[in-house]
Short mmCIF file of C-alpha atoms in Angstrom, two decimals:
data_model
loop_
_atom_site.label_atom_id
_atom_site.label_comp_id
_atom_site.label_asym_id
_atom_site.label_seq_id
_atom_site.Cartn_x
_atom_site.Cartn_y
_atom_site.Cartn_z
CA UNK A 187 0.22 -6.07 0.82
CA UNK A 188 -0.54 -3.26 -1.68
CA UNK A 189 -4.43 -2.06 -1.77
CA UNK A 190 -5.72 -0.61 -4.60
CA UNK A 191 -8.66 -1.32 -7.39
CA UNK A 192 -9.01 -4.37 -9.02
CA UNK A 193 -8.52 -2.64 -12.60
CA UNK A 194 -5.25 -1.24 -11.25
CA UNK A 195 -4.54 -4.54 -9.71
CA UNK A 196 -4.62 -6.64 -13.04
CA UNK A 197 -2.45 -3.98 -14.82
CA UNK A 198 -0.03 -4.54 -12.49
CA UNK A 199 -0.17 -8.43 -12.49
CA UNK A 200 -0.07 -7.74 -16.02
CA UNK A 201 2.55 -5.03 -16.69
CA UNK A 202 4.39 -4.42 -13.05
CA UNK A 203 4.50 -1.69 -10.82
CA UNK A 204 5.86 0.78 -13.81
CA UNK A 205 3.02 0.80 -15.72
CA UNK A 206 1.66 3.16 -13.39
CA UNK A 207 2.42 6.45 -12.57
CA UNK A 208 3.56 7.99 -9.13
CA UNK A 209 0.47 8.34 -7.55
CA UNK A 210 2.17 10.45 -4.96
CA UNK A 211 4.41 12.18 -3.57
CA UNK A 212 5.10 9.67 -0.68
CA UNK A 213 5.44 10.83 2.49
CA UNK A 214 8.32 8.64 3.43
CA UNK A 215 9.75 8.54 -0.24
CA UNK A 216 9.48 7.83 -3.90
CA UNK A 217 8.47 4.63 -4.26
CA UNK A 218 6.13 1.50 -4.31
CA UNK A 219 4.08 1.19 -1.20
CA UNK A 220 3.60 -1.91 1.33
CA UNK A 221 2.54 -3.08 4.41
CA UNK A 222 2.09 -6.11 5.95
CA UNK A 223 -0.81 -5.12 7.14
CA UNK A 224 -4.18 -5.27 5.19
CA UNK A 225 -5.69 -3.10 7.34
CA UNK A 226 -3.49 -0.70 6.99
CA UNK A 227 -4.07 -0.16 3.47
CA UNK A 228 -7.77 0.05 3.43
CA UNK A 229 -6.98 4.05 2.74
CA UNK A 230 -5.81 3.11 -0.76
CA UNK A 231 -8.60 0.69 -1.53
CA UNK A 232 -11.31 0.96 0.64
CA UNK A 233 -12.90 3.64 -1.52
CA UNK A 234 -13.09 1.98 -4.73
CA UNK A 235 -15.85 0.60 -6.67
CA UNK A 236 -14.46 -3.02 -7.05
CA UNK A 237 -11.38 -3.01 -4.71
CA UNK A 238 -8.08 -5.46 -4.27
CA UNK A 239 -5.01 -6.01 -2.47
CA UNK A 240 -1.92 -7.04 -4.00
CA UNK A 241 -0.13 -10.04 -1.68
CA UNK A 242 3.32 -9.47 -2.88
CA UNK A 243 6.94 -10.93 -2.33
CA UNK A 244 9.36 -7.90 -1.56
CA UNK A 245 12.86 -7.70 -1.16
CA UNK A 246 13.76 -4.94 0.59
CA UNK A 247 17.92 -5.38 1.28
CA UNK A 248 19.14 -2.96 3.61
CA UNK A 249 16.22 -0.83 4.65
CA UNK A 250 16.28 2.85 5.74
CA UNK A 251 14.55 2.67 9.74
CA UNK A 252 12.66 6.17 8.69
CA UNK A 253 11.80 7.90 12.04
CA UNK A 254 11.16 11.55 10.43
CA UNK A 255 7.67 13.08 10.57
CA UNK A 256 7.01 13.67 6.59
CA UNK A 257 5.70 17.29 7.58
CA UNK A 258 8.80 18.61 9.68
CA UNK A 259 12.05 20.08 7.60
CA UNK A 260 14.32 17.77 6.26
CA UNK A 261 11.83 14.81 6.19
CA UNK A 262 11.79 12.00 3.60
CA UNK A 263 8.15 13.69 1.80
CA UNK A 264 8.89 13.37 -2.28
CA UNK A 265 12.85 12.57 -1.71
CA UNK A 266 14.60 9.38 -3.12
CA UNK A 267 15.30 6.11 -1.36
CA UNK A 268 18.16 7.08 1.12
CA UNK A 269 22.21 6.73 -0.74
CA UNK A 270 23.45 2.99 0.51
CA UNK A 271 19.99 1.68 1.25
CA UNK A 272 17.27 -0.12 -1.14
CA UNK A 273 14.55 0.70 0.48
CA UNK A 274 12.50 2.32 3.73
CA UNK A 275 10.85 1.17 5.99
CA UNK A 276 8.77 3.00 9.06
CA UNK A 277 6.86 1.68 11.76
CA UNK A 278 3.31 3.84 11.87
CA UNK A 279 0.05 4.01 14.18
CA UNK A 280 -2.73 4.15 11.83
CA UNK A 281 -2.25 7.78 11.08
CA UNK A 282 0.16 6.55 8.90
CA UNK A 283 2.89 8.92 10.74
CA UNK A 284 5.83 7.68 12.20
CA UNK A 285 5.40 5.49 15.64
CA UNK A 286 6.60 7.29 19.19
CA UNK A 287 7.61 6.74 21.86
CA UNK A 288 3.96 8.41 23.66
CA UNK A 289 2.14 6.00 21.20
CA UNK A 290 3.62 2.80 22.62
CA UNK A 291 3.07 4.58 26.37
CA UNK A 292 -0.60 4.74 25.22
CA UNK A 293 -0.67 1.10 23.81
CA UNK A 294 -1.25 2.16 20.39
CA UNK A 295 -1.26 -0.94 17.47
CA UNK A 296 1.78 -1.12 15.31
CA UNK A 297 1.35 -0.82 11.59
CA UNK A 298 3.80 -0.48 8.87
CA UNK A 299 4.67 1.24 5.48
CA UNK A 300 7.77 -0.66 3.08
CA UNK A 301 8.86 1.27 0.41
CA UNK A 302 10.75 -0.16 -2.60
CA UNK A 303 12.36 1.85 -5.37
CA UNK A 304 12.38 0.03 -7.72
CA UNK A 305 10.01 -2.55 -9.25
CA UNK A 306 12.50 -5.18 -9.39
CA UNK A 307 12.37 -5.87 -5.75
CA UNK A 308 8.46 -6.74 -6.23
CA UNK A 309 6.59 -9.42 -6.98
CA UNK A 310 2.81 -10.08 -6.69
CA UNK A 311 1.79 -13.37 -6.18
CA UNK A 312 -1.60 -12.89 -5.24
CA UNK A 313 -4.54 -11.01 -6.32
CA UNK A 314 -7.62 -10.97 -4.07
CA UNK A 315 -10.96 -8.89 -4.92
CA UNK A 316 -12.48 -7.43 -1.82
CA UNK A 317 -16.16 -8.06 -0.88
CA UNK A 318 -17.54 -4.28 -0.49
CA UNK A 319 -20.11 -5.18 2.60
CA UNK A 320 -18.20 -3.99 5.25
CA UNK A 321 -15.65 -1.94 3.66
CA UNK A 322 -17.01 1.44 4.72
CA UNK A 323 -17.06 0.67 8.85
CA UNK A 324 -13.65 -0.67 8.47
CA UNK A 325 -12.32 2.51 6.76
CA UNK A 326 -14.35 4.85 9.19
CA UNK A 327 -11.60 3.33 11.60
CA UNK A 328 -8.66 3.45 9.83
CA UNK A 329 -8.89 6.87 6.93
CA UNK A 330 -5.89 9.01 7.24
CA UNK A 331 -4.61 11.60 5.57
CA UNK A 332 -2.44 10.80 2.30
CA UNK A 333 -0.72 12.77 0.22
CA UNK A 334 -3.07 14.18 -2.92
CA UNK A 335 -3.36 11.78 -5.37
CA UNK A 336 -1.86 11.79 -9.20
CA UNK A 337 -3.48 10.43 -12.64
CA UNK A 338 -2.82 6.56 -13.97
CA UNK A 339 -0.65 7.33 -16.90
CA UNK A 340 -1.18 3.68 -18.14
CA UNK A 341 -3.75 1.26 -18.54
CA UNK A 342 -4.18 -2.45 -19.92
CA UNK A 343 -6.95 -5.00 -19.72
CA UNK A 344 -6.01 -8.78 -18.28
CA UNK A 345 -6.69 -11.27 -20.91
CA UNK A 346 -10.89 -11.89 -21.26
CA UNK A 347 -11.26 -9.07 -19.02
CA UNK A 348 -15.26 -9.36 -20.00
CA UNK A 349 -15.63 -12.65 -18.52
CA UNK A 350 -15.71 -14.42 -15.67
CA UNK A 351 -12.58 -16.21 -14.69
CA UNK A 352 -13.10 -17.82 -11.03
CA UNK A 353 -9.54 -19.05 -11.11
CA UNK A 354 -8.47 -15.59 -9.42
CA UNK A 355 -11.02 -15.19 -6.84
CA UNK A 356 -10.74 -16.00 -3.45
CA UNK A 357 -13.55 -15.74 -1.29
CA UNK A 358 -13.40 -15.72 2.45
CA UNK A 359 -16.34 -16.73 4.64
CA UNK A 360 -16.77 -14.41 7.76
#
C-alpha cells in the first residue's frame, strides 16, 4: 500500500514511481515507500484534499531486516538500499520507528515500512480514492513524525481527467 493524493496517484498509474521526485529523505533509505498496512500510511495521505492509496505488487528479493533507529549514528536516514540486498524492510509501531523488544512487552501493534529502490520492483494494480469523513479521527491516532517533505518535480493528467470515470472508484460501505 502506498498513500498519497489522488493527483499524485494517477501520475503514477500513469508514468511510475519516477515521475516523481524524492519526497524525502527516508528514514530507513532512499527509496519507494510501502506497507501493508493502510493504516499505517494515513500520515502520507490523510491530509490531502482528495486522498488515495496505491494497492501495489512489490518484489522485494532479498530484503535488508533494518533494526537501526533513523536518528542514532550510522542509521539508514538518506543512505542507499544496503550492497547485496534489493530492498529494506523494518517492522515499526506506529511511530514509524523501528519495533523493540519493550514494545512487544507492552503489546504494541505491528506495522511495517518496505522500501524498494528501484521502480522496477513496483507495480500498482489498484487505485482507490478515499472518502474524507473520517479521515481526520483516524489520523489523530496514527500522525507521526516524517521526514520534511520535498517538491513534485513532475506532473501529468490521466486521460479525461475532467470527467467522471466510475470505472476506477471503489466505494466501501461502513
Amino acid at each position: 500500500v502506498h498513500g498519497t493524493s489522488v493527483e499524485t496517484g494517477w501520475q503514477i498509474v500513469a508514468g511510475g514511481f519516477a515521475a516523481l521526485a524524492i519526497l524525502d529523505a527516508g528514514y530507513f533509505g532512499k527509496g519507494i515507500y510501502f506497507s501493508t498496512s493502510c493504516l499505517y500510511t494515513i500520515p502520507y495521505f490523510g491530509t490531502k484534499i482528495a486522498p488515495c492509496v496505491l494497492i501495489c505488487l512489490a518484489g522485494t528479493g532479498n530484503a535488508y531486516p533494518v533494526t537501526e533507529h533513523p536518528k542514532m549514528p550510522n542509521s539508514l536516514l538518506g543512505g542507499h538500499i544496503t550492497p547485496g540486498y534489493q530492498s529494506h524492510y523494518v517492522v515499526t509501531t506506529k511511530t514509524g520507528l523501528p519495533f523493540t523488544e519493550k514494545d512487544y512487552e507492552n503489546n504494541l501493534s505491528q506495522y511495517d515500512e518496505i522500501i524498494l529502490e528501484q521502480e522496477a520492483q513496483v507495480v500498482p494494480i489498484f487505485l482507490l480514492e478515499i472518502d474524507t469523513s473520517n479521515v481526520s479521527s483516524i489520523l489523530a491516532e496514527y500522525e507521526r513524525e516524517t521526514p520534511p517533505p520535498r517538491a513534485e518535480t513532475r506532473t501529468t493528467n490521466r486521460p479525461n481527467d475532467n470527467e467522471e470515470d466510475n470505472r476506477f472508484h471503489l466505494w466501501v460501505d461502513q
